[in-house]
Amino acid sequence: MISPKFLGRLGFALLFALQPGFAAPYPSFGTVQTTNSSGVLNAVINNTASSTNLFDYRVQADLANLVETLQANDTDIRVVVFSSGNKEFFIPHLDVDYFLPGYGFPDMTFPPALLWNISQLPQATIAMVEGRARGIGNEFLMSCDMRFSTTSPSVLFSQLETSFGFIPGCGGAMYLSNLIGRGRTLEYVLASADIDAVTAEKYGWINKAFDTSAAMKEYVHTLARRIALFPLAGINGTKFGVSAVSRPSREDIVQKAQAVITVLAQLPATQAYATKFVEATHNQSIGELELNYGQALLGLYNVTEEELTN
Amino acid sequence: MISPKFLGRLGFALLFALQPGFAAPYPSFGTVQTTNSSGVLNAVINNTASSTNLFDYRVQADLANLVETLQANDTDIRVVVFSSGNKEFFIPHLDVDYFLPGYGFPDMTFPPALLWNISQLPQATIAMVEGRARGIGNEFLMSCDMRFSTTSPSVLFSQLETSFGFIPGCGGAMYLSNLIGRGRTLEYVLASADIDAVTAEKYGWINKAFDTSAAMKEYVHTLARRIALFPLAGINGTKFGVSAVSRPSREDIVQKAQAVITVLAQLPATQAYATKFVEATHNQSIGELELNYGQALLGLYNVTEEELTN
Amino acid sequence: MISPKFLGRLGFALLFALQPGFAAPYPSFGTVQTTNSSGVLNAVINNTASSTNLFDYRVQADLANLVETLQANDTDIRVVVFSSGNKEFFIPHLDVDYFLPGYGFPDMTFPPALLWNISQLPQATIAMVEGRARGIGNEFLMSCDMRFSTTSPSVLFSQLETSFGFIPGCGGAMYLSNLIGRGRTLEYVLASADIDAVTAEKYGWINKAFDTSAAMKEYVHTLARRIALFPLAGINGTKFGVSAVSRPSREDIVQKAQAVITVLAQLPATQAYATKFVEATHNQSIGELELNYGQALLGLYNVTEEELTN
């Protein structure tokens, strides 16, 4: 039987679905700036302390606050559209400082629990991507209901964790295997390779790629407004059904994956690679390695593309 | 271990698989007319009481009778090909009268149990689509093993339930997330959008789209006859294996989804929308709303496409 | 929680991941010849006793020995690339002699347990296909992490078991339903149809198809070398996560499927078909039936393509 907990949550959603709509200004949270109208909340992730829109403690805390507000559902928001304030980077990856020797390894269940909560929101969630989304950046996209991007060469998706000696720790590769099949998932994820938007659309990694930013925005705006016409309870119930069969379990993402991450991330080899990475990126700032990690990582392994080919 | 129940069913199937084939006329059931030859049963759904081939009580009862006959498997039928007698509508949706205030809300577990039983038939099941298949019409397609259509503009697929304030209640969106991934599933289902046959084939929603009705019929006929050469026990066992990993569970479809539907469908907002829909369609007869629901639903929400875009 | 068994295996993998790499010659095993360099093991399946590279007892035993060596992981192998020594056949199917009357039906859990163990290897596994891969040949491909082929007309994939009156017994159709969806899986598997490389790539059955053998080898070589740069523990952990949500269970493949196979394979009808097949192929040697089974099987059923179409 369906859990009383779900019916409870549903009832709660219904209560507000029945209220007449209004568009009071929605709170913003530091690195996450919001605007709203017609039931659609636009949330722009803009970590101005980082040149690459790094997914650091600030972004995590601000997103957690936004999620809590959306869970409480005290407005008529029915659709959330996430985008980035940085046109070169959607989200580059998790703050690699966490993995440096002596940093004091943080509670690694916080990021996956945050992304799990995003996947669990009663509202429809749409990611609108410009720039790179690697590592937890791609896992953020996977945790949203839908993903759209432009075909700009700046748009690159990747789970880069294997190259660090660990694993996608927030379910990114698990979600991906539903979208593009386990074969292509393992090809891209084990190789820590970048995929461009056209190929990503072809395989189903993203919903659709648009030639221009304007075309993407018009499509997403219209789609979001359309979904926001409908009662929240139906949106929530439909998501609940689809997720029951196509989403990794919370246990797989938050407990099991983190047990593995916690072991792997504290290995000397992993910490040594993290140290090299932070040095080579001049503390995770814009440069060849952040812009072009899929190819540039070979330099950290002291090989060239020609050497791999021969 | 495999359940004794399955091995029992298998043994039963084997018994008849070993019989020499014969082609006694197969029974027809009111709105579902059959013909058979060479182990292939053609079942045409033709609800002449409705201009849109509505999935009402009659169609449900007739299909349930057909399913019971096929389960008992007292002939050499190995493949069932479903089509529609109405070239504009495969099946438009469930009878919306069920959701009108004061109608006397029916047992909502009957339709999903019927579709579950179709998914569970020992025979291979193929849907050959001309016209629209929305709501439970698309869920019927999902419950078949395979789906083929023409590229005619009359062919449109949709799960339209979210626009009514409820959810696809027979597992349609759950099946779909295996076929096209959870991202595209949520895009189309949350938006209650129509998808055309060419895009549906590209994404994997349907197996294949054909330029002409004749080309589709030849392909499906040859495919059905070919499968019907093979022993029923192997067909049944192969379906059993594939379904074990890629079909939503009966509990998800019949118990959980119906618990949600039962709550949602009786909400005043849902009933008000159903009332508007039945009025605007002149009691579910052919017109702009039934022909073109994906766009025309905006009228019921009192918005235009231009307003959504701006 | 994650099983202590997995963390144990992981710890074991880590131990060796931390060792400096070396490239001692790797053992070969009769029909499976190996070479290795830079962490990549090339394993060529070449059953010279068979003109079609038959998956007989020898190949099974040799692969089982290789798998045991890779599980023990006593070298720095991080990626295994499987190919065939026979350019017309990757693997044609299981030895059909097993199903002849009076053969003495073998333990049918050995092949699926072997393929399960391949899917479970800590190393990344890549199949590089030239020639036909049917039945257990395709199931072998499914049990690898990734699959690449040329577009040569000699490349054909198929689960042909339904035409014999049984089922894909090593999970082939189950894996396939993750890659190409349950609709196209049932279309091809129930029909025991061949699929060519271009269509297989389009649907996602294989990762990618290349115009030439040289192009495939360069791509796979570079991909394998790249993955082999990374620590084995991350490769293993990433595979573990993806498999947790997208791989059929060992119980589904080894227990349940074998319970069905054991019943079906001993039926008189199945044994009669196997006898016909072995006679018509002149004891499973090269000829029209092995080269072109997808069409030629109709001859064993005494029908022509024209008869099916009419």
PDB file of N, CA and C in Angstrom, chain C residues 52 84 86-92 128-134 141 148-158 194-198 200 206 209-211 213 216 286-294:
ATOM      1  N   THR C  52      32.908 -21.558 -36.331  1.00  0.00           N
ATOM      2  CA  THR C  52      32.057 -20.405 -36.024  1.00  0.00           C
ATOM      3  C   THR C  52      32.361 -19.822 -34.642  1.00  0.00           C
ATOM      4  N   SER C  84      37.229 -11.263 -30.928  1.00  0.00           N
ATOM      5  CA  SER C  84      37.125 -12.619 -31.452  1.00  0.00           C
ATOM      6  C   SER C  84      38.242 -12.863 -32.461  1.00  0.00           C
ATOM      7  N   ASN C  86      37.823 -14.807 -34.904  1.00  0.00           N
ATOM      8  CA  ASN C  86      37.095 -15.220 -36.106  1.00  0.00           C
ATOM      9  C   ASN C  86      36.324 -14.011 -36.632  1.00  0.00           C
ATOM     10  N   LYS C  87      36.682 -13.521 -37.798  1.00  0.00           N
ATOM     11  CA  LYS C  87      36.106 -12.251 -38.261  1.00  0.00           C
ATOM     12  C   LYS C  87      34.649 -12.377 -38.692  1.00  0.00           C
ATOM     13  N   GLU C  88      34.172 -13.596 -38.943  1.00  0.00           N
ATOM     14  CA  GLU C  88      32.762 -13.762 -39.317  1.00  0.00           C
ATOM     15  C   GLU C  88      31.850 -14.002 -38.105  1.00  0.00           C
ATOM     16  N   PHE C  89      32.459 -14.461 -37.008  1.00  0.00           N
ATOM     17  CA  PHE C  89      31.653 -14.756 -35.819  1.00  0.00           C
ATOM     18  C   PHE C  89      32.343 -14.245 -34.561  1.00  0.00           C
ATOM     19  N   PHE C  90      31.644 -13.371 -33.836  1.00  0.00           N
ATOM     20  CA  PHE C  90      32.132 -13.047 -32.496  1.00  0.00           C
ATOM     21  C   PHE C  90      31.893 -14.291 -31.636  1.00  0.00           C
ATOM     22  N   ILE C  91      30.655 -14.612 -31.386  1.00  0.00           N
ATOM     23  CA  ILE C  91      30.252 -15.893 -30.792  1.00  0.00           C
ATOM     24  C   ILE C  91      28.889 -16.200 -31.412  1.00  0.00           C
ATOM     25  N   PRO C  92      28.709 -17.375 -32.016  1.00  0.00           N
ATOM     26  CA  PRO C  92      27.467 -17.610 -32.767  1.00  0.00           C
ATOM     27  C   PRO C  92      26.282 -17.918 -31.853  1.00  0.00           C
ATOM     28  N   MET C 128      34.694  -5.667 -28.380  1.00  0.00           N
ATOM     29  CA  MET C 128      35.003  -5.087 -29.682  1.00  0.00           C
ATOM     30  C   MET C 128      34.581  -6.139 -30.697  1.00  0.00           C
ATOM     31  N   VAL C 129      33.480  -5.840 -31.411  1.00  0.00           N
ATOM     32  CA  VAL C 129      32.802  -6.897 -32.158  1.00  0.00           C
ATOM     33  C   VAL C 129      33.026  -6.814 -33.656  1.00  0.00           C
ATOM     34  N   GLU C 130      33.492  -7.918 -34.219  1.00  0.00           N
ATOM     35  CA  GLU C 130      33.394  -8.163 -35.656  1.00  0.00           C
ATOM     36  C   GLU C 130      32.699  -9.509 -35.785  1.00  0.00           C
ATOM     37  N   GLY C 131      31.811  -9.616 -36.748  1.00  0.00           N
ATOM     38  CA  GLY C 131      31.086 -10.878 -36.944  1.00  0.00           C
ATOM     39  C   GLY C 131      29.830 -10.971 -36.110  1.00  0.00           C
ATOM     40  N   ARG C 132      29.170 -12.132 -36.213  1.00  0.00           N
ATOM     41  CA  ARG C 132      27.866 -12.322 -35.586  1.00  0.00           C
ATOM     42  C   ARG C 132      27.979 -12.577 -34.078  1.00  0.00           C
ATOM     43  N   ALA C 133      27.039 -12.028 -33.332  1.00  0.00           N
ATOM     44  CA  ALA C 133      26.942 -12.315 -31.892  1.00  0.00           C
ATOM     45  C   ALA C 133      25.485 -12.638 -31.620  1.00  0.00           C
ATOM     46  N   ARG C 134      25.184 -13.919 -31.556  1.00  0.00           N
ATOM     47  CA  ARG C 134      23.788 -14.330 -31.366  1.00  0.00           C
ATOM     48  C   ARG C 134      23.653 -15.150 -30.090  1.00  0.00           C
ATOM     49  N   LEU C 141      28.052  -9.999 -24.728  1.00  0.00           N
ATOM     50  CA  LEU C 141      28.203  -8.552 -24.957  1.00  0.00           C
ATOM     51  C   LEU C 141      27.461  -7.741 -23.899  1.00  0.00           C
ATOM     52  N   PHE C 148      31.319  -2.172 -28.757  1.00  0.00           N
ATOM     53  CA  PHE C 148      31.579  -1.428 -29.989  1.00  0.00           C
ATOM     54  C   PHE C 148      31.668  -2.416 -31.133  1.00  0.00           C
ATOM     55  N   SER C 149      31.298  -1.973 -32.341  1.00  0.00           N
ATOM     56  CA  SER C 149      31.422  -2.875 -33.488  1.00  0.00           C
ATOM     57  C   SER C 149      31.736  -2.069 -34.733  1.00  0.00           C
ATOM     58  N   THR C 150      32.021  -2.789 -35.813  1.00  0.00           N
ATOM     59  CA  THR C 150      32.087  -2.161 -37.131  1.00  0.00           C
ATOM     60  C   THR C 150      30.694  -2.210 -37.753  1.00  0.00           C
ATOM     61  N   THR C 151      30.561  -1.522 -38.887  1.00  0.00           N
ATOM     62  CA  THR C 151      29.286  -1.559 -39.622  1.00  0.00           C
ATOM     63  C   THR C 151      29.303  -2.627 -40.712  1.00  0.00           C
ATOM     64  N   SER C 152      30.273  -3.493 -40.681  1.00  0.00           N
ATOM     65  CA  SER C 152      30.334  -4.581 -41.676  1.00  0.00           C
ATOM     66  C   SER C 152      29.024  -5.369 -41.686  1.00  0.00           C
ATOM     67  N   PRO C 153      28.587  -5.824 -42.870  1.00  0.00           N
ATOM     68  CA  PRO C 153      27.381  -6.670 -42.913  1.00  0.00           C
ATOM     69  C   PRO C 153      27.562  -7.977 -42.151  1.00  0.00           C
ATOM     70  N   SER C 154      28.789  -8.324 -41.820  1.00  0.00           N
ATOM     71  CA  SER C 154      29.022  -9.532 -41.017  1.00  0.00           C
ATOM     72  C   SER C 154      28.614  -9.332 -39.555  1.00  0.00           C
ATOM     73  N   VAL C 155      28.462  -8.084 -39.151  1.00  0.00           N
ATOM     74  CA  VAL C 155      28.084  -7.820 -37.753  1.00  0.00           C
ATOM     75  C   VAL C 155      26.568  -7.896 -37.621  1.00  0.00           C
ATOM     76  N   LEU C 156      26.109  -8.872 -36.878  1.00  0.00           N
ATOM     77  CA  LEU C 156      24.682  -9.040 -36.617  1.00  0.00           C
ATOM     78  C   LEU C 156      24.520  -9.451 -35.164  1.00  0.00           C
ATOM     79  N   PHE C 157      23.541  -8.847 -34.495  1.00  0.00           N
ATOM     80  CA  PHE C 157      23.260  -9.178 -33.102  1.00  0.00           C
ATOM     81  C   PHE C 157      21.875  -9.812 -33.033  1.00  0.00           C
ATOM     82  N   SER C 158      21.707 -10.754 -32.128  1.00  0.00           N
ATOM     83  CA  SER C 158      20.391 -11.374 -31.982  1.00  0.00           C
ATOM     84  C   SER C 158      20.293 -12.214 -30.726  1.00  0.00           C
ATOM     85  N   ASP C 194      17.656 -10.716 -36.446  1.00  0.00           N
ATOM     86  CA  ASP C 194      18.980 -10.095 -36.473  1.00  0.00           C
ATOM     87  C   ASP C 194      18.838  -8.581 -36.508  1.00  0.00           C
ATOM     88  N   ILE C 195      19.748  -7.881 -35.844  1.00  0.00           N
ATOM     89  CA  ILE C 195      19.812  -6.420 -35.978  1.00  0.00           C
ATOM     90  C   ILE C 195      21.202  -6.067 -36.486  1.00  0.00           C
ATOM     91  N   ASP C 196      21.264  -5.153 -37.461  1.00  0.00           N
ATOM     92  CA  ASP C 196      22.572  -4.751 -37.981  1.00  0.00           C
ATOM     93  C   ASP C 196      23.188  -3.682 -37.081  1.00  0.00           C
ATOM     94  N   ALA C 197      24.461  -3.392 -37.316  1.00  0.00           N
ATOM     95  CA  ALA C 197      25.215  -2.513 -36.408  1.00  0.00           C
ATOM     96  C   ALA C 197      24.702  -1.072 -36.427  1.00  0.00           C
ATOM     97  N   VAL C 198      24.296  -0.589 -37.590  1.00  0.00           N
ATOM     98  CA  VAL C 198      23.845   0.808 -37.669  1.00  0.00           C
ATOM     99  C   VAL C 198      22.566   0.988 -36.856  1.00  0.00           C
ATOM    100  N   ALA C 200      21.562  -1.003 -34.495  1.00  0.00           N
ATOM    101  CA  ALA C 200      21.910  -1.296 -33.093  1.00  0.00           C
ATOM    102  C   ALA C 200      22.496  -0.063 -32.405  1.00  0.00           C
ATOM    103  N   ILE C 206      24.289  -1.186 -28.965  1.00  0.00           N
ATOM    104  CA  ILE C 206      25.742  -1.053 -28.815  1.00  0.00           C
ATOM    105  C   ILE C 206      26.079   0.420 -28.608  1.00  0.00           C
ATOM    106  N   ALA C 209      29.064   2.314 -33.598  1.00  0.00           N
ATOM    107  CA  ALA C 209      29.472   1.478 -34.727  1.00  0.00           C
ATOM    108  C   ALA C 209      30.434   2.288 -35.597  1.00  0.00           C
ATOM    109  N   PHE C 210      31.501   1.646 -36.075  1.00  0.00           N
ATOM    110  CA  PHE C 210      32.556   2.324 -36.829  1.00  0.00           C
ATOM    111  C   PHE C 210      32.616   1.784 -38.250  1.00  0.00           C
ATOM    112  N   ASP C 211      32.957   2.705 -39.171  1.00  0.00           N
ATOM    113  CA  ASP C 211      32.976   2.296 -40.581  1.00  0.00           C
ATOM    114  C   ASP C 211      34.058   1.269 -40.879  1.00  0.00           C
ATOM    115  N   SER C 213      37.307  -1.383 -39.313  1.00  0.00           N
ATOM    116  CA  SER C 213      37.907  -2.099 -38.198  1.00  0.00           C
ATOM    117  C   SER C 213      39.013  -1.239 -37.555  1.00  0.00           C
ATOM    118  N   MET C 216      37.520   1.455 -35.314  1.00  0.00           N
ATOM    119  CA  MET C 216      37.034   0.880 -34.058  1.00  0.00           C
ATOM    120  C   MET C 216      38.196   0.586 -33.123  1.00  0.00           C
ATOM    121  N   ILE C 286      30.029 -23.350 -40.702  1.00  0.00           N
ATOM    122  CA  ILE C 286      29.630 -22.180 -41.504  1.00  0.00           C
ATOM    123  C   ILE C 286      28.737 -22.588 -42.668  1.00  0.00           C
ATOM    124  N   GLY C 287      27.697 -21.841 -42.879  1.00  0.00           N
ATOM    125  CA  GLY C 287      26.752 -22.095 -43.975  1.00  0.00           C
ATOM    126  C   GLY C 287      25.674 -21.044 -43.868  1.00  0.00           C
ATOM    127  N   GLU C 288      24.712 -21.094 -44.759  1.00  0.00           N
ATOM    128  CA  GLU C 288      23.678 -20.071 -44.814  1.00  0.00           C
ATOM    129  C   GLU C 288      22.986 -19.895 -43.461  1.00  0.00           C
ATOM    130  N   LEU C 289      22.729 -21.006 -42.782  1.00  0.00           N
ATOM    131  CA  LEU C 289      21.953 -20.911 -41.547  1.00  0.00           C
ATOM    132  C   LEU C 289      22.728 -20.181 -40.446  1.00  0.00           C
ATOM    133  N   GLU C 290      24.013 -20.480 -40.309  1.00  0.00           N
ATOM    134  CA  GLU C 290      24.804 -19.776 -39.289  1.00  0.00           C
ATOM    135  C   GLU C 290      25.083 -18.334 -39.718  1.00  0.00           C
ATOM    136  N   LEU C 291      25.302 -18.122 -41.010  1.00  0.00           N
ATOM    137  CA  LEU C 291      25.636 -16.776 -41.479  1.00  0.00           C
ATOM    138  C   LEU C 291      24.426 -15.858 -41.399  1.00  0.00           C
ATOM    139  N   ASN C 292      23.266 -16.425 -41.670  1.00  0.00           N
ATOM    140  CA  ASN C 292      22.097 -15.587 -41.943  1.00  0.00           C
ATOM    141  C   ASN C 292      20.869 -16.096 -41.187  1.00  0.00           C
ATOM    142  N   TYR C 293      21.070 -16.474 -39.908  1.00  0.00           N
ATOM    143  CA  TYR C 293      20.016 -17.153 -39.158  1.00  0.00           C
ATOM    144  C   TYR C 293      18.693 -16.380 -39.127  1.00  0.00           C
ATOM    145  N   GLY C 294      18.790 -15.065 -38.988  1.00  0.00           N
ATOM    146  CA  GLY C 294      17.583 -14.247 -38.896  1.00  0.00           C
ATOM    147  C   GLY C 294      16.586 -14.502 -40.018  1.00  0.00           C
TER     148      GLY C 294
END
